[in-house]
PDB file of C-alpha atoms in Angstrom:
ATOM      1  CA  UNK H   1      19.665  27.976 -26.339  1.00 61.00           C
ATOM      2  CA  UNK H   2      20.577  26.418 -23.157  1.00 64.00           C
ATOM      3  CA  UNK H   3      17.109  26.375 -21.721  1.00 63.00           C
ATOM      4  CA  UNK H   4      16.370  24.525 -25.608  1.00 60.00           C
ATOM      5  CA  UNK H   5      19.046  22.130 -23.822  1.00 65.00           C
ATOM      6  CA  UNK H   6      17.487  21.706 -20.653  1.00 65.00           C
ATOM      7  CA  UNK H   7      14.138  20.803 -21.805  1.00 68.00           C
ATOM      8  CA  UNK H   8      15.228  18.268 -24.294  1.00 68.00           C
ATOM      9  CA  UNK H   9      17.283  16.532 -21.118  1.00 63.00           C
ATOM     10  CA  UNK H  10      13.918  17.079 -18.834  1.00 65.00           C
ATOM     11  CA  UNK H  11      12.065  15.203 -21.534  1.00 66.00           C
ATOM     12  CA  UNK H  12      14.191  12.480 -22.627  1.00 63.00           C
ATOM     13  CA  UNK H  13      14.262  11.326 -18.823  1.00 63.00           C
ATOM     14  CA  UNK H  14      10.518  11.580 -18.178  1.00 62.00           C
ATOM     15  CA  UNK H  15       9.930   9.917 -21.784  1.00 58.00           C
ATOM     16  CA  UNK H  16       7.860   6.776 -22.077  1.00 60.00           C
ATOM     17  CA  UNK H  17      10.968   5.589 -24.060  1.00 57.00           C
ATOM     18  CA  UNK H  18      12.880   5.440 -21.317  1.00 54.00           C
ATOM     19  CA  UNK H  19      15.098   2.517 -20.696  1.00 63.00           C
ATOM     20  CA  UNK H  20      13.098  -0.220 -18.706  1.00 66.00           C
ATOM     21  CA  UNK H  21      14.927  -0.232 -15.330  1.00 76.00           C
ATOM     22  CA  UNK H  22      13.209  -2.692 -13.057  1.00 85.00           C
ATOM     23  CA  UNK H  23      12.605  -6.538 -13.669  1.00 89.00           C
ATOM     24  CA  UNK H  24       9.309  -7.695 -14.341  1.00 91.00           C
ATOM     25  CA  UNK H  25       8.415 -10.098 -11.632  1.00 91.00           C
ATOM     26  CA  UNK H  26       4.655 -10.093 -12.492  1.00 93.00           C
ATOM     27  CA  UNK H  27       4.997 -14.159 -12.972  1.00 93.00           C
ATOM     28  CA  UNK H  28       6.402 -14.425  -9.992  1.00 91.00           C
ATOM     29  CA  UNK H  29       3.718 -13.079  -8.258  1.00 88.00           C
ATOM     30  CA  UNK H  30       0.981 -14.602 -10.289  1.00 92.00           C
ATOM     31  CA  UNK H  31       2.442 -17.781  -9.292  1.00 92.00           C
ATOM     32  CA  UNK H  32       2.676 -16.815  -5.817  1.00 88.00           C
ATOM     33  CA  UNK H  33      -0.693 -15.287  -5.708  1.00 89.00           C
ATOM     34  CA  UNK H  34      -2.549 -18.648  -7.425  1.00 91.00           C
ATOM     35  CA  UNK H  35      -1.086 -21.123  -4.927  1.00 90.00           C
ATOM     36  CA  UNK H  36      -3.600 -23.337  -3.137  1.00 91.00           C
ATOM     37  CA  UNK H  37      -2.190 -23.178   0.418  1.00 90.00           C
ATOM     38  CA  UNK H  38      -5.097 -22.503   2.359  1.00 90.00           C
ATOM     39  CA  UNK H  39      -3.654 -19.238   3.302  1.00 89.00           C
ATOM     40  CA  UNK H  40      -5.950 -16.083   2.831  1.00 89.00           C
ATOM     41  CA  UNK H  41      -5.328 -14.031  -0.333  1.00 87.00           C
ATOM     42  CA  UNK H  42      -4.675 -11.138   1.934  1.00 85.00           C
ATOM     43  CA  UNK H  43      -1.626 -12.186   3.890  1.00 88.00           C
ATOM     44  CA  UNK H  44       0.099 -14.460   0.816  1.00 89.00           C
ATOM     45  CA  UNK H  45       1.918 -11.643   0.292  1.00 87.00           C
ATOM     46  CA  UNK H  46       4.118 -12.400   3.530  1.00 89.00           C
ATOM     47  CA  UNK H  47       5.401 -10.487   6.733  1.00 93.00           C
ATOM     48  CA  UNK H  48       4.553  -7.267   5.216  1.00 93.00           C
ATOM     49  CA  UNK H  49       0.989  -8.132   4.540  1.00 92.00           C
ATOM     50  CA  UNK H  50       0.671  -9.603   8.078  1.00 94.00           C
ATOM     51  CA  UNK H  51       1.771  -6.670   9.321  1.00 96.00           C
ATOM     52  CA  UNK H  52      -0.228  -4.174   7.622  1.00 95.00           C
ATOM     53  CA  UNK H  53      -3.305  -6.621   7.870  1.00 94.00           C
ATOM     54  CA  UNK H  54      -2.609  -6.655  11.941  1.00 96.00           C
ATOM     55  CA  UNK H  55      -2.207  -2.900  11.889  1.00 97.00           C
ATOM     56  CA  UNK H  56      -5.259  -2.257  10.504  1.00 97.00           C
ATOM     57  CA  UNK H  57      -7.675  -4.367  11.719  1.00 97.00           C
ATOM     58  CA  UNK H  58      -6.167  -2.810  15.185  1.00 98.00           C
ATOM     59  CA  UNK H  59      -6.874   0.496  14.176  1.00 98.00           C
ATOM     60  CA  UNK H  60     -10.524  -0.431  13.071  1.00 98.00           C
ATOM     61  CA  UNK H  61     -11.056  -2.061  16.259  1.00 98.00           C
ATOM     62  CA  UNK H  62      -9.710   0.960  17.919  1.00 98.00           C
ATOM     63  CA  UNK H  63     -11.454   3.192  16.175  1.00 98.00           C
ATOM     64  CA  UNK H  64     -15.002   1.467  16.311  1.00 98.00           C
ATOM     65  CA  UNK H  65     -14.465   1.335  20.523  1.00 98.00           C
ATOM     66  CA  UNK H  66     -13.217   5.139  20.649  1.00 98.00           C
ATOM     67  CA  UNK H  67     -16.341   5.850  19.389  1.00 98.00           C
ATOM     68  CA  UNK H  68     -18.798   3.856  20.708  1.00 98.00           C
ATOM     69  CA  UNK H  69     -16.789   5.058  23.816  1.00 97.00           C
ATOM     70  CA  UNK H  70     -17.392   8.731  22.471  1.00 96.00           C
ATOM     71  CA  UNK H  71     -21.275   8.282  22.116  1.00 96.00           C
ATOM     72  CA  UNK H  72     -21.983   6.769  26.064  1.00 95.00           C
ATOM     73  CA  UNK H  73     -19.934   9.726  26.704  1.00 94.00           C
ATOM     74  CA  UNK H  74     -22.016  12.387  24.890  1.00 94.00           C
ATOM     75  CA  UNK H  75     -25.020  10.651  26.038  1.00 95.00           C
ATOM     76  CA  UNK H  76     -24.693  11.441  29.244  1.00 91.00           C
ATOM     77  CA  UNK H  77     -24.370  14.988  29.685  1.00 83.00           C
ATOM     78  CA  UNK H  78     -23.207  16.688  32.465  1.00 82.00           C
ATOM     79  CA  UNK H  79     -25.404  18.857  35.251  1.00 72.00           C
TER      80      UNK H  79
END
């Protein structure tokens, strides 16, 4: 009976029904998102998207030389 009890709690809080706790703020970003500012669509999200953009195109960069950097390296082998 009380594992009857536990369930029914367990599946009443993952339920689909379940009360609608966050604000829809799709308009907002819609809006936000069809702005002509002649910023890229990639960093209109703000400091966070600058941020992440910066961090990866770093770690591309970094990447790409490591392993060019890698390959002169292998190509010369050793006597």
């Amino acid at each position: 009976m009380q594992a009857l009890r536990v369930s029914r709690a367990l599946i009443r809080s993952f339920s689909s029904t379940a009360r609608n706790r966050f604000q829809n703020r799709v308009p907002e970003k819609q809006k936000l998102f069809q702005e002509d500012n002649d910023i890229p669509l990639y960093l209109k999200g703000g400091f966070v998207d600058n941020i992440l953009y910066r961090v990866t195109m770093a770690l591309g960069l970094g990447g790409s030389v490591y392993s060019l950097y890698c390959l002169g390296w292998a190509s010369f082998p050793r006597n």
